[in-house]
Amino acid sequence: MAEELRRACLMGHPVAHSRSPMIHNYWCKELGIAGVYELKDLTPEEFPGFVRGLGKNGYVGGNVTVPHKEVAFKLTSKRDAAADAVGAVNVLWAENDRLMGGNSDTHGFIANLDERAPGWQVPGCRAMVLGAGGAARAAVYMLRQRGVEVDIVNRTLLRAQELAGRFSARAHGTDALPRLLPGADVLVNCTSLGMAGKGALTIDLAPLKRTAVVYDVIYVPLETALLRAARSRGHRTVDGLGMLLHQAGYGFRKWYGGDPQVTPALRSMLEADIAAKTPK
């Protein structure tokens, strides 16, 4: 008797650009699991009803992306500690007929930094996070979990202050950048600036110490203008692809079981796809 196919999906609006199906379907094949991962483009009006009927719709769970993460948080019966702290859910699964929620962006963020820039956490480590949205929440939460002092820089100071208050960090407007850069050991871009199709991130890295690590959570393009400028100055750089890869394993284990690994072969497959589809 054939094993029942377990289906999971990515729920968002839009979702066509996502590489998540490549990751999960690769792992299903590698691990010999009867599973498939699909895309579900759901408007804000469609999302709550779809999630409430996730099992009836044929899914064992799934990921949640923009713009539904905060709504998903409210729809879940119980959440993991990271989701509760960040106030957003990006992984859904069923447990004893209850809808459960988790946040794997937090794990993905820090696992990627640990892997790509080993030894980044120097004594008295200070990080500067650009942005105050969902990615910034995940980054600030994990950096504070590691005991890192964090400065949040955002165009809208009020949003930076709200995030800083949540995690005992410091909030600043963008005018503080030149003053803060010399003290940063890690610089993280959590804005959409620099992403393909978005505006450029304009920042002068001259005040940044050469030992500082520069991390951009964007992965299309794989090397943003920020990372290119940092690399040319001799900084260690971390792109956003590893964050996507490392966060994926959390949900996979909930839906399918097994022990998926982020391997060079998997990363190379996604790098090739990004390179082929990113405008030159």
PDB file of C-alpha atoms in Angstrom:
ATOM      1  CA  MET A   1       0.000   0.000   0.000  1.00  0.00           C
ATOM      2  CA  ALA A   2       1.432   3.354  -1.061  1.00  0.00           C
ATOM      3  CA  GLU A   3       2.326   5.843   1.665  1.00  0.00           C
ATOM      4  CA  GLU A   4      -0.152   8.724   1.890  1.00  0.00           C
ATOM      5  CA  LEU A   5       1.166  11.916   0.319  1.00  0.00           C
ATOM      6  CA  ARG A   6       1.711  14.652   2.880  1.00  0.00           C
ATOM      7  CA  ARG A   7       1.098  18.125   1.452  1.00  0.00           C
ATOM      8  CA  ALA A   8       2.381  21.427   2.813  1.00  0.00           C
ATOM      9  CA  CYS A   9       2.358  24.871   1.248  1.00  0.00           C
ATOM     10  CA  LEU A  10       3.560  28.440   1.379  1.00  0.00           C
ATOM     11  CA  MET A  11       0.751  30.901   2.043  1.00  0.00           C
ATOM     12  CA  GLY A  12       1.278  34.520   1.060  1.00  0.00           C
ATOM     13  CA  HIS A  13       0.438  37.228  -1.449  1.00  0.00           C
ATOM     14  CA  PRO A  14       2.334  37.152  -3.773  1.00  0.00           C
ATOM     15  CA  VAL A  15       4.228  33.819  -3.623  1.00  0.00           C
ATOM     16  CA  ALA A  16       5.219  33.023  -7.228  1.00  0.00           C
ATOM     17  CA  HIS A  17       8.812  34.202  -6.648  1.00  0.00           C
ATOM     18  CA  SER A  18       9.448  31.833  -3.719  1.00  0.00           C
ATOM     19  CA  ARG A  19      12.228  29.216  -3.757  1.00  0.00           C
ATOM     20  CA  SER A  20      10.715  27.317  -0.813  1.00  0.00           C
ATOM     21  CA  PRO A  21       9.203  24.558  -3.027  1.00  0.00           C
ATOM     22  CA  MET A  22      12.674  23.850  -4.422  1.00  0.00           C
ATOM     23  CA  ILE A  23      14.037  23.329  -0.901  1.00  0.00           C
ATOM     24  CA  HIS A  24      11.267  21.167   0.553  1.00  0.00           C
ATOM     25  CA  ASN A  25      10.703  19.041  -2.547  1.00  0.00           C
ATOM     26  CA  TYR A  26      14.476  18.472  -2.775  1.00  0.00           C
ATOM     27  CA  TRP A  27      14.521  17.213   0.824  1.00  0.00           C
ATOM     28  CA  CYS A  28      11.456  14.994   0.267  1.00  0.00           C
ATOM     29  CA  LYS A  29      13.212  13.346  -2.662  1.00  0.00           C
ATOM     30  CA  GLU A  30      16.568  13.045  -0.858  1.00  0.00           C
ATOM     31  CA  LEU A  31      14.972  11.525   2.251  1.00  0.00           C
ATOM     32  CA  GLY A  32      12.504   9.298   0.377  1.00  0.00           C
ATOM     33  CA  ILE A  33       9.489  10.975   1.977  1.00  0.00           C
ATOM     34  CA  ALA A  34       6.084  10.935   0.267  1.00  0.00           C
ATOM     35  CA  GLY A  35       5.580  14.666   0.511  1.00  0.00           C
ATOM     36  CA  VAL A  36       5.002  17.655  -1.719  1.00  0.00           C
ATOM     37  CA  TYR A  37       5.273  21.395  -1.058  1.00  0.00           C
ATOM     38  CA  GLU A  38       3.164  23.852  -3.036  1.00  0.00           C
ATOM     39  CA  LEU A  39       2.404  27.556  -3.354  1.00  0.00           C
ATOM     40  CA  LYS A  40      -0.920  29.076  -2.289  1.00  0.00           C
ATOM     41  CA  ASP A  41      -1.440  32.715  -3.246  1.00  0.00           C
ATOM     42  CA  LEU A  42      -4.026  33.970  -0.767  1.00  0.00           C
ATOM     43  CA  THR A  43      -5.316  37.519  -0.401  1.00  0.00           C
ATOM     44  CA  PRO A  44      -5.761  38.929   3.121  1.00  0.00           C
ATOM     45  CA  GLU A  45      -9.480  38.221   2.746  1.00  0.00           C
ATOM     46  CA  GLU A  46      -8.905  34.562   1.785  1.00  0.00           C
ATOM     47  CA  PHE A  47      -6.160  33.716   4.260  1.00  0.00           C
ATOM     48  CA  PRO A  48      -8.040  33.301   7.594  1.00  0.00           C
ATOM     49  CA  GLY A  49     -10.664  30.950   6.162  1.00  0.00           C
ATOM     50  CA  PHE A  50      -8.044  28.863   4.358  1.00  0.00           C
ATOM     51  CA  VAL A  51      -5.956  28.492   7.512  1.00  0.00           C
ATOM     52  CA  ARG A  52      -8.928  27.542   9.677  1.00  0.00           C
ATOM     53  CA  GLY A  53      -9.650  24.753   7.195  1.00  0.00           C
ATOM     54  CA  LEU A  54      -6.021  23.813   6.526  1.00  0.00           C
ATOM     55  CA  GLY A  55      -6.542  20.083   7.129  1.00  0.00           C
ATOM     56  CA  LYS A  56      -9.825  19.971   5.212  1.00  0.00           C
ATOM     57  CA  ASN A  57      -8.028  21.714   2.351  1.00  0.00           C
ATOM     58  CA  GLY A  58      -5.625  18.774   2.269  1.00  0.00           C
ATOM     59  CA  TYR A  59      -2.563  20.231   4.019  1.00  0.00           C
ATOM     60  CA  VAL A  60      -0.648  19.021   7.066  1.00  0.00           C
ATOM     61  CA  GLY A  61       0.780  22.518   7.553  1.00  0.00           C
ATOM     62  CA  GLY A  62       2.768  25.181   5.815  1.00  0.00           C
ATOM     63  CA  ASN A  63       4.782  28.363   5.863  1.00  0.00           C
ATOM     64  CA  VAL A  64       3.332  31.855   6.075  1.00  0.00           C
ATOM     65  CA  THR A  65       4.892  34.843   4.371  1.00  0.00           C
ATOM     66  CA  VAL A  66       4.054  38.499   3.694  1.00  0.00           C
ATOM     67  CA  PRO A  67       1.500  39.878   4.454  1.00  0.00           C
ATOM     68  CA  HIS A  68      -0.013  37.210   6.719  1.00  0.00           C
ATOM     69  CA  LYS A  69       2.478  36.511   9.552  1.00  0.00           C
ATOM     70  CA  GLU A  70       0.781  38.651  12.209  1.00  0.00           C
ATOM     71  CA  VAL A  71      -2.690  37.348  11.307  1.00  0.00           C
ATOM     72  CA  ALA A  72      -1.343  33.778  11.513  1.00  0.00           C
ATOM     73  CA  PHE A  73      -0.120  34.585  15.021  1.00  0.00           C
ATOM     74  CA  LYS A  74      -3.671  35.446  16.081  1.00  0.00           C
ATOM     75  CA  LEU A  75      -5.178  32.337  14.461  1.00  0.00           C
ATOM     76  CA  THR A  76      -2.999  29.791  16.279  1.00  0.00           C
ATOM     77  CA  SER A  77      -3.987  28.018  19.509  1.00  0.00           C
ATOM     78  CA  LYS A  78      -0.420  27.841  20.807  1.00  0.00           C
ATOM     79  CA  ARG A  79       2.973  29.126  19.653  1.00  0.00           C
ATOM     80  CA  ASP A  80       6.644  28.496  20.300  1.00  0.00           C
ATOM     81  CA  ALA A  81       8.693  30.934  22.405  1.00  0.00           C
ATOM     82  CA  ALA A  82      10.225  32.665  19.381  1.00  0.00           C
ATOM     83  CA  ALA A  83       6.841  33.345  17.772  1.00  0.00           C
ATOM     84  CA  ASP A  84       5.467  34.701  21.046  1.00  0.00           C
ATOM     85  CA  ALA A  85       8.474  36.980  21.465  1.00  0.00           C
ATOM     86  CA  VAL A  86       8.478  38.256  17.893  1.00  0.00           C
ATOM     87  CA  GLY A  87       4.693  38.472  17.537  1.00  0.00           C
ATOM     88  CA  ALA A  88       4.643  36.726  14.167  1.00  0.00           C
ATOM     89  CA  VAL A  89       4.110  33.152  12.941  1.00  0.00           C
ATOM     90  CA  ASN A  90       5.659  31.779   9.751  1.00  0.00           C
ATOM     91  CA  VAL A  91       5.179  28.034  10.354  1.00  0.00           C
ATOM     92  CA  LEU A  92       1.829  26.286  10.911  1.00  0.00           C
ATOM     93  CA  TRP A  93       1.155  22.659  11.817  1.00  0.00           C
ATOM     94  CA  ALA A  94      -1.579  20.618  13.496  1.00  0.00           C
ATOM     95  CA  GLU A  95      -1.147  18.997  16.900  1.00  0.00           C
ATOM     96  CA  ASN A  96      -4.035  17.142  18.600  1.00  0.00           C
ATOM     97  CA  ASP A  97      -6.465  18.909  16.260  1.00  0.00           C
ATOM     98  CA  ARG A  98      -5.110  22.302  17.329  1.00  0.00           C
ATOM     99  CA  LEU A  99      -3.419  24.784  15.012  1.00  0.00           C
ATOM    100  CA  MET A 100       0.113  25.428  16.228  1.00  0.00           C
ATOM    101  CA  GLY A 101       2.453  28.243  15.229  1.00  0.00           C
ATOM    102  CA  GLY A 102       6.180  28.828  15.220  1.00  0.00           C
ATOM    103  CA  ASN A 103       8.728  31.334  14.003  1.00  0.00           C
ATOM    104  CA  SER A 104      11.652  29.801  12.120  1.00  0.00           C
ATOM    105  CA  ASP A 105      13.016  33.117  10.795  1.00  0.00           C
ATOM    106  CA  THR A 106      14.736  33.549  14.156  1.00  0.00           C
ATOM    107  CA  HIS A 107      16.617  30.249  13.855  1.00  0.00           C
ATOM    108  CA  GLY A 108      17.370  30.857  10.183  1.00  0.00           C
ATOM    109  CA  PHE A 109      18.846  34.271  10.911  1.00  0.00           C
ATOM    110  CA  ILE A 110      21.289  33.169  13.597  1.00  0.00           C
ATOM    111  CA  ALA A 111      22.205  29.766  12.080  1.00  0.00           C
ATOM    112  CA  ASN A 112      23.185  31.515   8.857  1.00  0.00           C
ATOM    113  CA  LEU A 113      25.342  34.045  10.716  1.00  0.00           C
ATOM    114  CA  ASP A 114      27.035  31.300  12.743  1.00  0.00           C
ATOM    115  CA  GLU A 115      27.740  29.248   9.614  1.00  0.00           C
ATOM    116  CA  ARG A 116      28.943  32.001   7.279  1.00  0.00           C
ATOM    117  CA  ALA A 117      30.877  34.144   9.778  1.00  0.00           C
ATOM    118  CA  PRO A 118      32.173  31.870  12.553  1.00  0.00           C
ATOM    119  CA  GLY A 119      33.527  33.775  15.544  1.00  0.00           C
ATOM    120  CA  TRP A 120      31.428  36.861  14.753  1.00  0.00           C
ATOM    121  CA  GLN A 121      30.406  37.304  18.396  1.00  0.00           C
ATOM    122  CA  VAL A 122      33.417  39.104  19.811  1.00  0.00           C
ATOM    123  CA  PRO A 123      33.606  40.200  23.480  1.00  0.00           C
ATOM    124  CA  GLY A 124      31.276  43.151  24.083  1.00  0.00           C
ATOM    125  CA  CYS A 125      29.687  42.539  20.675  1.00  0.00           C
ATOM    126  CA  ARG A 126      27.498  45.324  19.276  1.00  0.00           C
ATOM    127  CA  ALA A 127      25.183  44.957  16.301  1.00  0.00           C
ATOM    128  CA  MET A 128      23.411  47.556  14.213  1.00  0.00           C
ATOM    129  CA  VAL A 129      20.156  46.454  12.593  1.00  0.00           C
ATOM    130  CA  LEU A 130      18.706  48.500   9.741  1.00  0.00           C
ATOM    131  CA  GLY A 131      14.904  48.332   9.595  1.00  0.00           C
ATOM    132  CA  ALA A 132      12.084  47.609  12.033  1.00  0.00           C
ATOM    133  CA  GLY A 133       9.855  45.124  10.152  1.00  0.00           C
ATOM    134  CA  GLY A 134       9.431  41.372  10.487  1.00  0.00           C
ATOM    135  CA  ALA A 135      12.991  40.406   9.527  1.00  0.00           C
ATOM    136  CA  ALA A 136      14.363  42.988  11.961  1.00  0.00           C
ATOM    137  CA  ARG A 137      12.224  41.556  14.757  1.00  0.00           C
ATOM    138  CA  ALA A 138      13.667  38.081  14.181  1.00  0.00           C
ATOM    139  CA  ALA A 139      17.218  39.450  14.004  1.00  0.00           C
ATOM    140  CA  VAL A 140      16.977  41.649  17.104  1.00  0.00           C
ATOM    141  CA  TYR A 141      15.353  38.862  19.128  1.00  0.00           C
ATOM    142  CA  MET A 142      18.126  36.371  18.337  1.00  0.00           C
ATOM    143  CA  LEU A 143      20.945  38.862  18.788  1.00  0.00           C
ATOM    144  CA  ARG A 144      19.572  39.828  22.202  1.00  0.00           C
ATOM    145  CA  GLN A 145      19.182  36.112  23.051  1.00  0.00           C
ATOM    146  CA  ARG A 146      22.931  35.840  22.462  1.00  0.00           C
ATOM    147  CA  GLY A 147      23.606  38.825  24.749  1.00  0.00           C
ATOM    148  CA  VAL A 148      24.570  41.196  21.927  1.00  0.00           C
ATOM    149  CA  GLU A 149      23.969  44.949  22.400  1.00  0.00           C
ATOM    150  CA  VAL A 150      21.713  46.114  19.549  1.00  0.00           C
ATOM    151  CA  ASP A 151      21.119  49.484  17.914  1.00  0.00           C
ATOM    152  CA  ILE A 152      18.060  49.651  15.648  1.00  0.00           C
ATOM    153  CA  VAL A 153      18.163  52.255  12.894  1.00  0.00           C
ATOM    154  CA  ASN A 154      14.986  53.015  10.998  1.00  0.00           C
ATOM    155  CA  ARG A 155      13.642  55.794   8.821  1.00  0.00           C
ATOM    156  CA  THR A 156      10.564  56.010  11.074  1.00  0.00           C
ATOM    157  CA  LEU A 157      11.910  56.464  14.591  1.00  0.00           C
ATOM    158  CA  LEU A 158       8.641  55.460  16.285  1.00  0.00           C
ATOM    159  CA  ARG A 159       8.745  51.967  14.728  1.00  0.00           C
ATOM    160  CA  ALA A 160      12.367  51.568  15.846  1.00  0.00           C
ATOM    161  CA  GLN A 161      11.389  52.633  19.369  1.00  0.00           C
ATOM    162  CA  GLU A 162       8.542  50.093  19.494  1.00  0.00           C
ATOM    163  CA  LEU A 163      10.893  47.276  18.466  1.00  0.00           C
ATOM    164  CA  ALA A 164      13.665  48.452  20.795  1.00  0.00           C
ATOM    165  CA  GLY A 165      11.245  48.528  23.733  1.00  0.00           C
ATOM    166  CA  ARG A 166      10.242  44.948  23.042  1.00  0.00           C
ATOM    167  CA  PHE A 167      13.798  43.604  23.286  1.00  0.00           C
ATOM    168  CA  SER A 168      15.736  46.102  25.439  1.00  0.00           C
ATOM    169  CA  ALA A 169      17.619  47.531  22.466  1.00  0.00           C
ATOM    170  CA  ARG A 170      18.308  51.152  21.427  1.00  0.00           C
ATOM    171  CA  ALA A 171      16.396  53.041  18.733  1.00  0.00           C
ATOM    172  CA  HIS A 172      17.719  55.661  16.323  1.00  0.00           C
ATOM    173  CA  GLY A 173      16.755  57.526  13.192  1.00  0.00           C
ATOM    174  CA  THR A 174      18.877  57.205  10.048  1.00  0.00           C
ATOM    175  CA  ASP A 175      20.772  60.399  10.916  1.00  0.00           C
ATOM    176  CA  ALA A 176      22.577  58.406  13.639  1.00  0.00           C
ATOM    177  CA  LEU A 177      24.282  56.050  11.143  1.00  0.00           C
ATOM    178  CA  PRO A 178      27.675  57.837  10.874  1.00  0.00           C
ATOM    179  CA  ARG A 179      27.902  58.047  14.679  1.00  0.00           C
ATOM    180  CA  LEU A 180      26.970  54.402  15.278  1.00  0.00           C
ATOM    181  CA  LEU A 181      28.930  52.657  12.507  1.00  0.00           C
ATOM    182  CA  PRO A 182      32.390  52.865  14.156  1.00  0.00           C
ATOM    183  CA  GLY A 183      31.162  50.861  17.172  1.00  0.00           C
ATOM    184  CA  ALA A 184      29.377  48.113  15.249  1.00  0.00           C
ATOM    185  CA  ASP A 185      30.812  44.590  15.102  1.00  0.00           C
ATOM    186  CA  VAL A 186      27.898  43.343  12.994  1.00  0.00           C
ATOM    187  CA  LEU A 187      25.872  45.400  10.513  1.00  0.00           C
ATOM    188  CA  VAL A 188      22.580  43.802   9.390  1.00  0.00           C
ATOM    189  CA  ASN A 189      20.305  45.080   6.630  1.00  0.00           C
ATOM    190  CA  CYS A 190      16.735  43.992   7.367  1.00  0.00           C
ATOM    191  CA  THR A 191      15.110  46.478   4.985  1.00  0.00           C
ATOM    192  CA  SER A 192      13.981  45.674   1.444  1.00  0.00           C
ATOM    193  CA  LEU A 193      16.374  48.278   0.039  1.00  0.00           C
ATOM    194  CA  GLY A 194      18.809  46.610  -2.340  1.00  0.00           C
ATOM    195  CA  MET A 195      16.379  43.844  -3.292  1.00  0.00           C
ATOM    196  CA  ALA A 196      15.763  43.251  -7.004  1.00  0.00           C
ATOM    197  CA  GLY A 197      13.077  45.703  -8.101  1.00  0.00           C
ATOM    198  CA  LYS A 198      13.428  47.908  -5.006  1.00  0.00           C
ATOM    199  CA  GLY A 199      15.359  51.099  -4.373  1.00  0.00           C
ATOM    200  CA  ALA A 200      19.040  51.148  -3.476  1.00  0.00           C
ATOM    201  CA  LEU A 201      20.419  51.154   0.055  1.00  0.00           C
ATOM    202  CA  THR A 202      22.746  54.137   0.260  1.00  0.00           C
ATOM    203  CA  ILE A 203      25.207  53.841   3.123  1.00  0.00           C
ATOM    204  CA  ASP A 204      28.840  54.937   3.476  1.00  0.00           C
ATOM    205  CA  LEU A 205      30.757  52.050   5.051  1.00  0.00           C
ATOM    206  CA  ALA A 206      33.941  54.097   5.581  1.00  0.00           C
ATOM    207  CA  PRO A 207      33.434  54.476   9.373  1.00  0.00           C
ATOM    208  CA  LEU A 208      32.915  50.711   9.842  1.00  0.00           C
ATOM    209  CA  LYS A 209      35.843  48.791  11.374  1.00  0.00           C
ATOM    210  CA  ARG A 210      37.370  46.239   8.956  1.00  0.00           C
ATOM    211  CA  THR A 211      36.724  43.390  11.408  1.00  0.00           C
ATOM    212  CA  ALA A 212      32.961  43.996  11.296  1.00  0.00           C
ATOM    213  CA  VAL A 213      30.682  41.461   9.611  1.00  0.00           C
ATOM    214  CA  VAL A 214      28.122  42.782   7.097  1.00  0.00           C
ATOM    215  CA  TYR A 215      24.912  40.729   6.768  1.00  0.00           C
ATOM    216  CA  ASP A 216      22.108  41.364   4.280  1.00  0.00           C
ATOM    217  CA  VAL A 217      18.963  39.251   4.713  1.00  0.00           C
ATOM    218  CA  ILE A 218      18.111  39.793   1.022  1.00  0.00           C
ATOM    219  CA  TYR A 219      18.947  36.883  -1.297  1.00  0.00           C
ATOM    220  CA  VAL A 220      17.804  38.258  -4.684  1.00  0.00           C
ATOM    221  CA  PRO A 221      20.275  39.398  -5.846  1.00  0.00           C
ATOM    222  CA  LEU A 222      22.579  37.054  -3.961  1.00  0.00           C
ATOM    223  CA  GLU A 223      25.219  39.749  -3.625  1.00  0.00           C
ATOM    224  CA  THR A 224      23.551  43.098  -3.007  1.00  0.00           C
ATOM    225  CA  ALA A 225      25.313  46.416  -3.558  1.00  0.00           C
ATOM    226  CA  LEU A 226      25.840  46.586   0.228  1.00  0.00           C
ATOM    227  CA  LEU A 227      27.590  43.205   0.329  1.00  0.00           C
ATOM    228  CA  ARG A 228      29.630  44.018  -2.761  1.00  0.00           C
ATOM    229  CA  ALA A 229      30.827  47.277  -1.205  1.00  0.00           C
ATOM    230  CA  ALA A 230      31.612  45.513   2.079  1.00  0.00           C
ATOM    231  CA  ARG A 231      33.549  42.725   0.360  1.00  0.00           C
ATOM    232  CA  SER A 232      35.607  45.258  -1.566  1.00  0.00           C
ATOM    233  CA  ARG A 233      36.634  46.814   1.785  1.00  0.00           C
ATOM    234  CA  GLY A 234      37.692  43.434   3.185  1.00  0.00           C
ATOM    235  CA  HIS A 235      34.688  42.759   5.439  1.00  0.00           C
ATOM    236  CA  ARG A 236      33.324  39.268   5.926  1.00  0.00           C
ATOM    237  CA  THR A 237      29.872  39.176   4.339  1.00  0.00           C
ATOM    238  CA  VAL A 238      26.750  37.053   4.869  1.00  0.00           C
ATOM    239  CA  ASP A 239      23.968  36.885   2.265  1.00  0.00           C
ATOM    240  CA  GLY A 240      20.329  36.033   2.957  1.00  0.00           C
ATOM    241  CA  LEU A 241      20.163  32.672   1.164  1.00  0.00           C
ATOM    242  CA  GLY A 242      21.414  30.755   4.181  1.00  0.00           C
ATOM    243  CA  MET A 243      18.671  32.297   6.318  1.00  0.00           C
ATOM    244  CA  LEU A 244      16.065  30.946   3.885  1.00  0.00           C
ATOM    245  CA  LEU A 245      17.708  27.508   3.875  1.00  0.00           C
ATOM    246  CA  HIS A 246      18.175  27.178   7.626  1.00  0.00           C
ATOM    247  CA  GLN A 247      14.689  28.365   8.533  1.00  0.00           C
ATOM    248  CA  ALA A 248      13.135  25.773   6.191  1.00  0.00           C
ATOM    249  CA  GLY A 249      14.197  22.761   8.244  1.00  0.00           C
ATOM    250  CA  TYR A 250      11.998  23.714  11.224  1.00  0.00           C
ATOM    251  CA  GLY A 251       8.763  23.386   9.277  1.00  0.00           C
ATOM    252  CA  PHE A 252       9.929  20.355   7.305  1.00  0.00           C
ATOM    253  CA  ARG A 253      10.432  18.354  10.509  1.00  0.00           C
ATOM    254  CA  LYS A 254       6.947  19.317  11.729  1.00  0.00           C
ATOM    255  CA  TRP A 255       5.186  18.258   8.505  1.00  0.00           C
ATOM    256  CA  TYR A 256       7.223  15.385   7.152  1.00  0.00           C
ATOM    257  CA  GLY A 257       9.647  14.229   9.867  1.00  0.00           C
ATOM    258  CA  GLY A 258      13.171  13.216   8.875  1.00  0.00           C
ATOM    259  CA  ASP A 259      16.344  15.222   9.375  1.00  0.00           C
ATOM    260  CA  PRO A 260      16.850  17.613   6.445  1.00  0.00           C
ATOM    261  CA  GLN A 261      20.329  19.102   6.088  1.00  0.00           C
ATOM    262  CA  VAL A 262      21.530  22.317   4.466  1.00  0.00           C
ATOM    263  CA  THR A 263      24.198  20.911   2.148  1.00  0.00           C
ATOM    264  CA  PRO A 264      26.512  22.577  -0.389  1.00  0.00           C
ATOM    265  CA  ALA A 265      24.586  20.768  -3.153  1.00  0.00           C
ATOM    266  CA  LEU A 266      21.273  22.284  -2.028  1.00  0.00           C
ATOM    267  CA  ARG A 267      22.758  25.742  -1.705  1.00  0.00           C
ATOM    268  CA  SER A 268      24.390  25.445  -5.151  1.00  0.00           C
ATOM    269  CA  MET A 269      21.055  24.482  -6.710  1.00  0.00           C
ATOM    270  CA  LEU A 270      19.390  27.619  -5.334  1.00  0.00           C
ATOM    271  CA  GLU A 271      22.358  29.832  -6.215  1.00  0.00           C
ATOM    272  CA  ALA A 272      22.135  28.652  -9.832  1.00  0.00           C
ATOM    273  CA  ASP A 273      18.397  29.314  -9.956  1.00  0.00           C
ATOM    274  CA  ILE A 274      18.805  32.802  -8.501  1.00  0.00           C
ATOM    275  CA  ALA A 275      21.649  33.610 -10.919  1.00  0.00           C
ATOM    276  CA  ALA A 276      19.605  32.405 -13.900  1.00  0.00           C
ATOM    277  CA  LYS A 277      16.523  34.429 -12.977  1.00  0.00           C
ATOM    278  CA  THR A 278      18.034  37.646 -11.598  1.00  0.00           C
ATOM    279  CA  PRO A 279      18.241  40.470 -14.168  1.00  0.00           C
ATOM    280  CA  LYS A 280      21.816  41.461 -14.879  1.00  0.00           C
TER     281      LYS A 280
END
